[in-house]
Every structure is written in C-alpha cells, then in structure tokens.
Coordinates of C-alpha atoms and ligand atoms in Angstrom, one line a residue:
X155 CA -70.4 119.1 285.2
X156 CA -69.0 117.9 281.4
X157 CA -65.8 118.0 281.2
X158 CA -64.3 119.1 277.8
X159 CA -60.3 119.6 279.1
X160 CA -58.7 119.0 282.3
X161 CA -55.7 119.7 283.3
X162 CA -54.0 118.1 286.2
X163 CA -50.7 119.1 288.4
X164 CA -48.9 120.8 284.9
X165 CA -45.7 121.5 284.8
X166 CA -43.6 123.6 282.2
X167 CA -40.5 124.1 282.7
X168 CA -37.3 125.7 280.3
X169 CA -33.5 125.2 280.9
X170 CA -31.7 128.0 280.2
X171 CA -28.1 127.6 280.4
X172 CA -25.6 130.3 281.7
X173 CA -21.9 131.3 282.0
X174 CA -19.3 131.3 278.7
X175 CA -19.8 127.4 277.9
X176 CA -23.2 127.3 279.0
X177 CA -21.9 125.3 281.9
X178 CA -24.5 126.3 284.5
X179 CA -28.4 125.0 284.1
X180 CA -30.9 127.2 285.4
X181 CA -34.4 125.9 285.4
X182 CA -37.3 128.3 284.9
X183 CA -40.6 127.3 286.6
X184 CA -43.2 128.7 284.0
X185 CA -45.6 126.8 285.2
X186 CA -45.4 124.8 288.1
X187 CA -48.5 122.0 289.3
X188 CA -51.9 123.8 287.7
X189 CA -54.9 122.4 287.9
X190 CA -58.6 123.3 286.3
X191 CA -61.1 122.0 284.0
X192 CA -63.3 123.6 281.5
X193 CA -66.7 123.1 280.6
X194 CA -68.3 123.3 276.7
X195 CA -69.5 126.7 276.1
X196 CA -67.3 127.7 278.7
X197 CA -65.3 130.9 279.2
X198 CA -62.6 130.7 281.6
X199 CA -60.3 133.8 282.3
X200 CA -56.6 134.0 283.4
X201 CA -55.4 136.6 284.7
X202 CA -51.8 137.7 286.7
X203 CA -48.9 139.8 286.4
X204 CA -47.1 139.7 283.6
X205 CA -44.4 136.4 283.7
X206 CA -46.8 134.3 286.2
X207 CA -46.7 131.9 283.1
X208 CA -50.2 132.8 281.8
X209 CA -48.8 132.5 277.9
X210 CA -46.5 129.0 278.6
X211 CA -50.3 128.2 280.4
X212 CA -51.9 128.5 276.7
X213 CA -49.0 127.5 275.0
X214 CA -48.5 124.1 276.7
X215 CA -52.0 124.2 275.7
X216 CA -51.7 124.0 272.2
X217 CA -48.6 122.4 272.4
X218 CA -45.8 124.6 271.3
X219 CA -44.2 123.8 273.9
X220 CA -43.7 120.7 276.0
X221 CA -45.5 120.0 279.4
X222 CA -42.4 118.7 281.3
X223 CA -44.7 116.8 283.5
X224 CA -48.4 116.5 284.1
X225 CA -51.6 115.8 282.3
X226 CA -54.0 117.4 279.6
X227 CA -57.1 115.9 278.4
X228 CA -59.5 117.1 276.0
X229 CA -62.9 114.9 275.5
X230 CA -61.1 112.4 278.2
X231 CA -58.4 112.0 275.6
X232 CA -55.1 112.1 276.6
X233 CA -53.5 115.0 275.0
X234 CA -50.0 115.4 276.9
X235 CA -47.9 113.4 274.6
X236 CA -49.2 113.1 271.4
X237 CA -48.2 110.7 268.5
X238 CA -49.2 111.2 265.0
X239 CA -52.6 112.6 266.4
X240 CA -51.1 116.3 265.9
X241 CA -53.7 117.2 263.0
X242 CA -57.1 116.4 265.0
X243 CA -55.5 118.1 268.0
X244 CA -55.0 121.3 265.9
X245 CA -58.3 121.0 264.8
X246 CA -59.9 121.0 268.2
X247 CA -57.7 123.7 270.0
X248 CA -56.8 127.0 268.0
X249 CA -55.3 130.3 269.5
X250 CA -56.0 133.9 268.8
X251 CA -52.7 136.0 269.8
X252 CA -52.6 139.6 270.6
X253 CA -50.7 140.5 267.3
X254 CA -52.2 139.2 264.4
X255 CA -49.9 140.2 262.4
X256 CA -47.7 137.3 264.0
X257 CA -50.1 134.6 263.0
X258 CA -51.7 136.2 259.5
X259 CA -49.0 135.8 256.8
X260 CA -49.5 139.3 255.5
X261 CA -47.7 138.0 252.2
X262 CA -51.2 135.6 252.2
X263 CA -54.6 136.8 250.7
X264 CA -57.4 136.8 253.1
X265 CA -59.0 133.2 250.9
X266 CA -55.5 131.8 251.6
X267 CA -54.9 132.6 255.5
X268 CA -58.3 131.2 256.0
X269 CA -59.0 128.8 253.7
X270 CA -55.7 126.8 254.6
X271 CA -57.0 125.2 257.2
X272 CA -60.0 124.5 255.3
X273 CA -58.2 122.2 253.3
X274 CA -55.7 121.0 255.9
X275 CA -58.6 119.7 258.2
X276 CA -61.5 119.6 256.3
X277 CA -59.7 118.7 252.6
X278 CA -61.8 121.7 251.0
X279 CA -60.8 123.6 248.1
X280 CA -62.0 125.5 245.1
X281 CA -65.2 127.3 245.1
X282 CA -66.4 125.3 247.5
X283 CA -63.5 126.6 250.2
X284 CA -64.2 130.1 249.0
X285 CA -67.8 129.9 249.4
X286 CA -66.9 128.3 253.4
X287 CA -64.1 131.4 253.7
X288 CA -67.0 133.9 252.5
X289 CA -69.3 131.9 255.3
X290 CA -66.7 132.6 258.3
X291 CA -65.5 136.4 257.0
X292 CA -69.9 137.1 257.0
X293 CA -69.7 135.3 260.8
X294 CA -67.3 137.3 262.0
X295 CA -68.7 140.7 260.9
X296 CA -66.2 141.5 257.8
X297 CA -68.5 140.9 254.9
X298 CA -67.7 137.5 252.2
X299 CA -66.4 139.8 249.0
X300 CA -62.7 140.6 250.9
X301 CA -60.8 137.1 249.5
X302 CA -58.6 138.7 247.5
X303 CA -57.3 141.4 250.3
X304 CA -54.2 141.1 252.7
X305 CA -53.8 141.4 256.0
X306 CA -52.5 145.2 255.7
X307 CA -55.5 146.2 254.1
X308 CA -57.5 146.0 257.3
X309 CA -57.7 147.6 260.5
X310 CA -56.5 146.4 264.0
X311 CA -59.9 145.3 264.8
X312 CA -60.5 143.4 261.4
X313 CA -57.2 141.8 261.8
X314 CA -58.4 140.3 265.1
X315 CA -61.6 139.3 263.0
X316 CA -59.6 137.7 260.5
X317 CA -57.6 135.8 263.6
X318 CA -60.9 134.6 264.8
X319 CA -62.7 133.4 261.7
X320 CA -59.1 131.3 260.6
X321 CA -59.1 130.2 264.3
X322 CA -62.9 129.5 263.6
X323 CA -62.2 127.5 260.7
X324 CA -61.0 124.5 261.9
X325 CA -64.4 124.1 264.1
X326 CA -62.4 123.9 267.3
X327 CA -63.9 123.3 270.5
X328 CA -61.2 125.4 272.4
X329 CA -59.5 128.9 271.0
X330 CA -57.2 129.9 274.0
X331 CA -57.3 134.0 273.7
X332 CA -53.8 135.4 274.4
X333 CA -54.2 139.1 275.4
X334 CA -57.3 138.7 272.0
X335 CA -58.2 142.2 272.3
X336 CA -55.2 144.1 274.4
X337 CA -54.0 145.8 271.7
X338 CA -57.3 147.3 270.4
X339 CA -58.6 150.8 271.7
X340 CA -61.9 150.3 273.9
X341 CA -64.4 150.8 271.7
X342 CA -63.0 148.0 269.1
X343 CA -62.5 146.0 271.9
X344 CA -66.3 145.7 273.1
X345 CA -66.8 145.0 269.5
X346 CA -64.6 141.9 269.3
X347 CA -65.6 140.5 272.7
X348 CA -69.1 141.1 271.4
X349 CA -68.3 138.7 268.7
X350 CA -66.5 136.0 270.8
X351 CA -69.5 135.7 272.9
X352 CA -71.9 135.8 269.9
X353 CA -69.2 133.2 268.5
X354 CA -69.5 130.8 271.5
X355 CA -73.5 131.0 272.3
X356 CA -74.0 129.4 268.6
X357 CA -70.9 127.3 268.8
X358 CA -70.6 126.2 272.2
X359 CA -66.6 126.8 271.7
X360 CA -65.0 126.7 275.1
X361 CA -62.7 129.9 275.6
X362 CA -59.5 130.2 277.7
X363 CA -59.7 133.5 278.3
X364 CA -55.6 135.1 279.1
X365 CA -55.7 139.1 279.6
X366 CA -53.8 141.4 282.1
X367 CA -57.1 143.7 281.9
X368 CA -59.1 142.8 285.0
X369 CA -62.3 144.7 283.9
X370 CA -62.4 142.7 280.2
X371 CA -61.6 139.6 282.0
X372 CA -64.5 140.2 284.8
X373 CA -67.3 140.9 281.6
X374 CA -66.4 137.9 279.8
X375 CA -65.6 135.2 281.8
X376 CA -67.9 133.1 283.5
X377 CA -64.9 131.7 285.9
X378 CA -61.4 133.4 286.7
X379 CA -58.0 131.8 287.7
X380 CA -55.4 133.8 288.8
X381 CA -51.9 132.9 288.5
X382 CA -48.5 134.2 290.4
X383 CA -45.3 132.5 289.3
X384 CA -46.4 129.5 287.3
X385 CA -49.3 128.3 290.3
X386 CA -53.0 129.4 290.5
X387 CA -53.4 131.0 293.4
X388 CA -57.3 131.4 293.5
X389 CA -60.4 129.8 291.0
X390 CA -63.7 130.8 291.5
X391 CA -67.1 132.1 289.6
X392 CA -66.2 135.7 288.2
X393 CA -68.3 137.5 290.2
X394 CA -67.6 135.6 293.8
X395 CA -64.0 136.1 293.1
X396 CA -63.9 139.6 292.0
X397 CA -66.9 140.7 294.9
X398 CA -64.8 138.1 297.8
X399 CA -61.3 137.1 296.7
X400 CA -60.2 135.1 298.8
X401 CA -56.3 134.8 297.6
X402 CA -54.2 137.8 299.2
X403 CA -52.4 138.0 295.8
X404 CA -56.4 138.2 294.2
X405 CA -56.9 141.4 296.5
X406 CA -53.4 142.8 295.4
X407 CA -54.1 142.1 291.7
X408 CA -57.8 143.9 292.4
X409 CA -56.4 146.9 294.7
X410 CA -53.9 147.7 291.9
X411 CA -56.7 148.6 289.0
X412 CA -56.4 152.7 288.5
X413 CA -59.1 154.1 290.8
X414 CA -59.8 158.2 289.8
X415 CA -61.2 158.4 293.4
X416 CA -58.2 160.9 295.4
X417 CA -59.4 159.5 298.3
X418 CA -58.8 155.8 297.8
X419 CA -55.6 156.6 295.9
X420 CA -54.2 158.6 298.8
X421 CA -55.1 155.5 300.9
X422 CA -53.8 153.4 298.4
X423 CA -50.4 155.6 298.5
X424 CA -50.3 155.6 301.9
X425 CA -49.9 151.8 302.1
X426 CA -47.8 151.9 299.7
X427 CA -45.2 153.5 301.6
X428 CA -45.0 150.9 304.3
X429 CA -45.1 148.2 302.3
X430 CA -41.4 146.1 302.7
X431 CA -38.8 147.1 299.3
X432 CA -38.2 143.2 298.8
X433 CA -36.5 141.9 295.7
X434 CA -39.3 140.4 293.4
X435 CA -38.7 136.7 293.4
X436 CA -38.8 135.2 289.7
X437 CA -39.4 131.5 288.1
X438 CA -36.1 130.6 288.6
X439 CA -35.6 131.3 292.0
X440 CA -39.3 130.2 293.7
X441 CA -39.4 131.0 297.4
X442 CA -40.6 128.0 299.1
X443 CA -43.6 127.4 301.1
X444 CA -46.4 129.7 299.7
X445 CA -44.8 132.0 296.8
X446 CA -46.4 134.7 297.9
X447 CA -45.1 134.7 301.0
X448 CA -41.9 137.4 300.1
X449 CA -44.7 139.7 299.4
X450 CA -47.7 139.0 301.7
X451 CA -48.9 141.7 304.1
X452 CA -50.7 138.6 306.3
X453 CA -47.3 135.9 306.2
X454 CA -47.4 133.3 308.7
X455 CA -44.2 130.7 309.8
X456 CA -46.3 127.9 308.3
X457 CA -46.5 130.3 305.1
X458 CA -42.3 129.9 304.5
X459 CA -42.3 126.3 304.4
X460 CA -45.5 124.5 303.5
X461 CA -47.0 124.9 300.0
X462 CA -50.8 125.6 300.9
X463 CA -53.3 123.1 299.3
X464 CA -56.8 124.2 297.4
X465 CA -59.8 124.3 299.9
X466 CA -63.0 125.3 298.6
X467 CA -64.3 128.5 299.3
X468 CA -68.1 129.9 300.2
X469 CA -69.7 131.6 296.5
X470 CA -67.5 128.8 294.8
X471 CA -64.0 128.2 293.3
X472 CA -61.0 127.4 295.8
X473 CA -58.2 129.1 297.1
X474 CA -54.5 127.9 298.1
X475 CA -53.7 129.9 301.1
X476 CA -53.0 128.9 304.7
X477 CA -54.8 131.5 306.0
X478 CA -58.3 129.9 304.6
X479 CA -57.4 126.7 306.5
X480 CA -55.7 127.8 309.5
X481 CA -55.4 131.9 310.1
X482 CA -58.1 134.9 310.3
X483 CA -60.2 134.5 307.0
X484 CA -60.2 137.4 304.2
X485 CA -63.5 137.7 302.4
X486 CA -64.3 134.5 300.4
X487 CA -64.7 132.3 303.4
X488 CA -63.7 128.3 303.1
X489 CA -66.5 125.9 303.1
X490 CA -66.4 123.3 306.1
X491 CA -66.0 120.5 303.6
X492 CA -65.0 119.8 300.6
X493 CA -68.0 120.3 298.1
Ligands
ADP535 N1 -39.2 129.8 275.9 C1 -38.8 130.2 277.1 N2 -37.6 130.0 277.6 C2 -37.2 130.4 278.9 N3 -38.1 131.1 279.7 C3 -39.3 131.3 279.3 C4 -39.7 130.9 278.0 N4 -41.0 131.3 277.8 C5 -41.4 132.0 278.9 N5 -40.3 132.0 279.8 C6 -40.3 132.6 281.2 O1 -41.4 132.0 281.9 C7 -42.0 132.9 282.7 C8 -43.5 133.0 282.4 O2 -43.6 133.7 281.1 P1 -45.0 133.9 280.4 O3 -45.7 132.6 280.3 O4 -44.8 134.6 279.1 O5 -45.8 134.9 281.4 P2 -47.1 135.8 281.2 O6 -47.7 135.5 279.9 O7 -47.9 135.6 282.4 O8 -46.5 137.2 281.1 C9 -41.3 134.2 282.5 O9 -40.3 134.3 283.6 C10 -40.6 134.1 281.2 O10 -39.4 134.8 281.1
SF4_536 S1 -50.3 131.2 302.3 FE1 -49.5 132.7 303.7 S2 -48.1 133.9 302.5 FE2 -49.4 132.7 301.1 S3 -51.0 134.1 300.5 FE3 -51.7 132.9 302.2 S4 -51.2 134.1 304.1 FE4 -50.0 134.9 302.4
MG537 MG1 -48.2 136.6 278.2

C-alpha cells in the first residue's frame, strides 16, 4: 500500500476556561488518539454524529488548529509542527467547506478568488493566470468566460464548483471535504460528487471525505471511518463496513438512517422505548473505558474501564470493541491474527 498521509495516535484538544475570572480549565477532547492512513487516489469517508470531532479531524489537518499531541505525515514528511514550510503545505492539502460563501470572498471576482493561489504557489499572473483560471472554471464544469463574476452571481452548486476549482488550483494531493455537498439539494449534489470523482480519477487527489449523510458517504468513498467523541470507533472498506459493521456505535449510526418501511420503523420505535434515558456524555467529560459504553445495548465490566484496542476484522478494516476480542461477535467478525 503507498502511503501519501498517516496519521498516528492524534490528539486535539481546546481549553476552555470557566467561572467569572476564568479560574477553572476545562479541557475538551476533540480528538483524542486517531489513527489511519490514506492512499493516492484515495477517498476516505468520515462519518459520526455531529461533535465526534469530525471538523477539528480536517482541521488539524490542514492545520488551523494545533495537534496538541501526535503525528501527521504527508509523503513521509513530517507535517505536525511545521516551520517556515507553511506555503508547500498549503499547496499540498486544500479544503472544500460546506459554505462557500465562508471561504469565497464575495467582494473577489471569480479571476481573483481563483487565480490567488495561482500566484501565491505557482507565481502566475497576467494572461497567463487567466488563461490557467479559464483552464480550472472549464474542469470543473462552469465554462472559462465567468472571470469577471462574483461569488453572488452563481448558484449553490457553482459556488461549490468555484470552492473546488480554487481548492484545485494549488494542485494539491489532499482536499479534505467538510460536509462538500450538505448544503446542496440532491440532484446538485450527484452533480458535484460526479465532479470530485471525475476530479480525482485524472488527478489522483486523495479525498478526506467528512459528511453526516451515510448514503453520500457509502457512494463515494472507497473506505469509511467512523468517529464517536474524538476516537474512531470502526475503519473498514465501504461496503464491508456498511454490509457487517462491526462497531456497535457503526450499527447505531446505520439503524438511525430514515427507513419509509412502517414495519421496521415500528420495530425501530419499539426499541426505542427501552432503550436507558442516560445523559449524553460530551468531550469534556469522556467516560472511561470504551466511550461508548454509557450508551451500548451489549456493555460488558471490562467495557467501563479498559479502552478496547483495534483488531482486524474479516472483509477488512478494524474495529475497537471488546466484544470483537473477548464477547459474542456482531457481524464483521475479527480475523485470528493480525493481517
Ligand atoms: N475551537 C474550539 N474550542 C473549543 N471546543 C471546540 C472547538 N472546536 C470544536 N470544539 C468542540 O469539539 C467537539 C468536536 O467538534 P467538531 O469537530 O466540530 O465535531 P463534528 O464536526 O463532528 O460535528 C465539540 O464538542 C465542539 O464543541
Ligand atoms: S467495547 Fe463494550 S461498550 Fe464499547 S462498543 Fe464494544 S461492547 Fe459496547
Ligand atoms: Mg463538523
């Protein structure tokens, strides 16, 4: 397998600080020990609740915020702590946001927005940037004769094309998606993710892929993590992990996409209802052991006080639970060895 980033045991955390002189320190766990690598070419999908630290994932990232401990490395280059090297790491890894009005200056015609980092990484300018900005505008479906537009002269969906063809720019061999297409009605949608795939099979640009939208995250990923208060829970090949999760949170996260079938709803209901009212732990209060555990219908003792390690599962990927190494297995079953 080439490896084109890995990221070992990160760690984000923020200090937020409390009371009327700010006298109490309360740490948020964002993200707390992830792991995973990504391949060239690659599309690899995150998916949890919303706060299970998917954004402070990307965002460490890209490095707008700092990894409080841990390791990131892109091309075996150490990325974690970089010094002066900030320009050819913004090169390499760009971000499409789910507002693109946030990252497209709207007071910034369209040869501006994308031509900037043109010149910034590639020192381009003139005709020969506007020629390169008409290049990227035809790659990304928009048509080259649009320099002169803004942002608010084009729809949600050409925004989103404008994101990816600035993000494009720069020749990047990472764009980390956050919630790319979430704000886009369907049919828009399958348009855009259309293009990112086009994008990456004549690129080879590596995708990390963050959406709450199971069924977009299942069609264009080729491997999906899922997170649950700043740890990934469960990694595996798409289809292995949405046909056999393995991860009791994986199940959860799958059990709770809308079904219009009244009889699996009624079932669905029905379990509902004798399901525990527990107080939803957050990142600054982590239950120990598994963090799952306050909300696992399958809990064990060893569950409340041991933090289950990764142990490969059959189909592929791995899965942190103690019931994959010790208790009755769910569907993805553990491999004998690792391997
Ligand atoms: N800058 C910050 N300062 C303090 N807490 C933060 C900050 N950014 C995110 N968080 C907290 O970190 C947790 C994870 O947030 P986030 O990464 O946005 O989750 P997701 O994208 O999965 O919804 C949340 O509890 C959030 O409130
Ligand atoms: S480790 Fe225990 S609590 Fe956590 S998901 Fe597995 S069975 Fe549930
Ligand atoms: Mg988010």
């Amino acid at each position: 397998m080439s490896v084109l980033l890995d990221v070992a045991d990160l760690h984000v955390h923020f200090t937020l600080r409390r009371g009327l002189f700010g006298q109490e320190k309360v740490i948020v766990r964002a993200v707390n020990g992830v792991s995973f690598m990504l391949q060239p070419g690659e599309t690899l999908g995150i998916v949890g609740e919303s706060g299970s630290g998917k954004s402070t994932l990307g965002r460490a990232l890209l490095r707008l915020v700092p990894a409080t401990s841990g390791n990131m490395r892109l091309d075996g280059r150490e990325i974690t702590k970089l010094r002066g090297r900030m320009l050819e790491f913004r090169r390499d890894v760009q971000v499409v946001f789910q507002d693109p009005y946030s990252s497209l200056n709207p007071a910034m015609v369209v040869a501006d927005i994308i031509g900037e980092p043109l010149t910034l990484h590639h020192g381009m300018r003139g005709a020969a940037r506007d020629a390169r900005v008409g290049d990227l505008l035809e790659q990304v479906g928009l048509g080259r004769h649009q320099l002169e537009r803004y942002p608010s002269e084009f729809s949600g969906g050409q925004r989103q094309r404008l994101a990816i063809a600035r993000a494009l720019a720069s020749e990047p061999r990472v764009i980390v998606c956050d919630e790319a297409v979430s704000a886009l009605d369907v049919s828009t949608q399958s348009q855009v993710i259309n293009l990112l795939e086009d994008l990456q099979a004549q690129t080879r640009v590596a995708y990390l892929f963050i959406a709450h939208d199971l069924a977009v995250v299942r069609h264009i990923s080729h491997r999906t993590g899922v997170m649950y208060l700043g740890r990934m829970m469960e990694l595996g090949p798409t289809e292995r992990l949405f046909e056999a999760p393995a991860h009791p949170y994986t199940r959860k996260l799958l059990d709770a996409v809308p079904v219009l079938d009244p009889a699996v709803q009624k079932r669905r209901k029905a379990a509902r209802r004798n399901l525990p009212v527990v107080e939803l732990p957050t990142p600054t209060r982590l239950p120990a052991g598994c963090v799952f555990h306050t909300r696992c219908p399958h809990v064990m003792d060893v569950c409340r006080h041991e933090v289950p390690e990764p142990v490969p599962v059959q189909g592929g990927g791995w899965v942190a639970c103690h019931l994959q190494s010790s208790g009755p297995k769910l569907a993805g079953r553990p491999l004998d060895a690792l391997g």
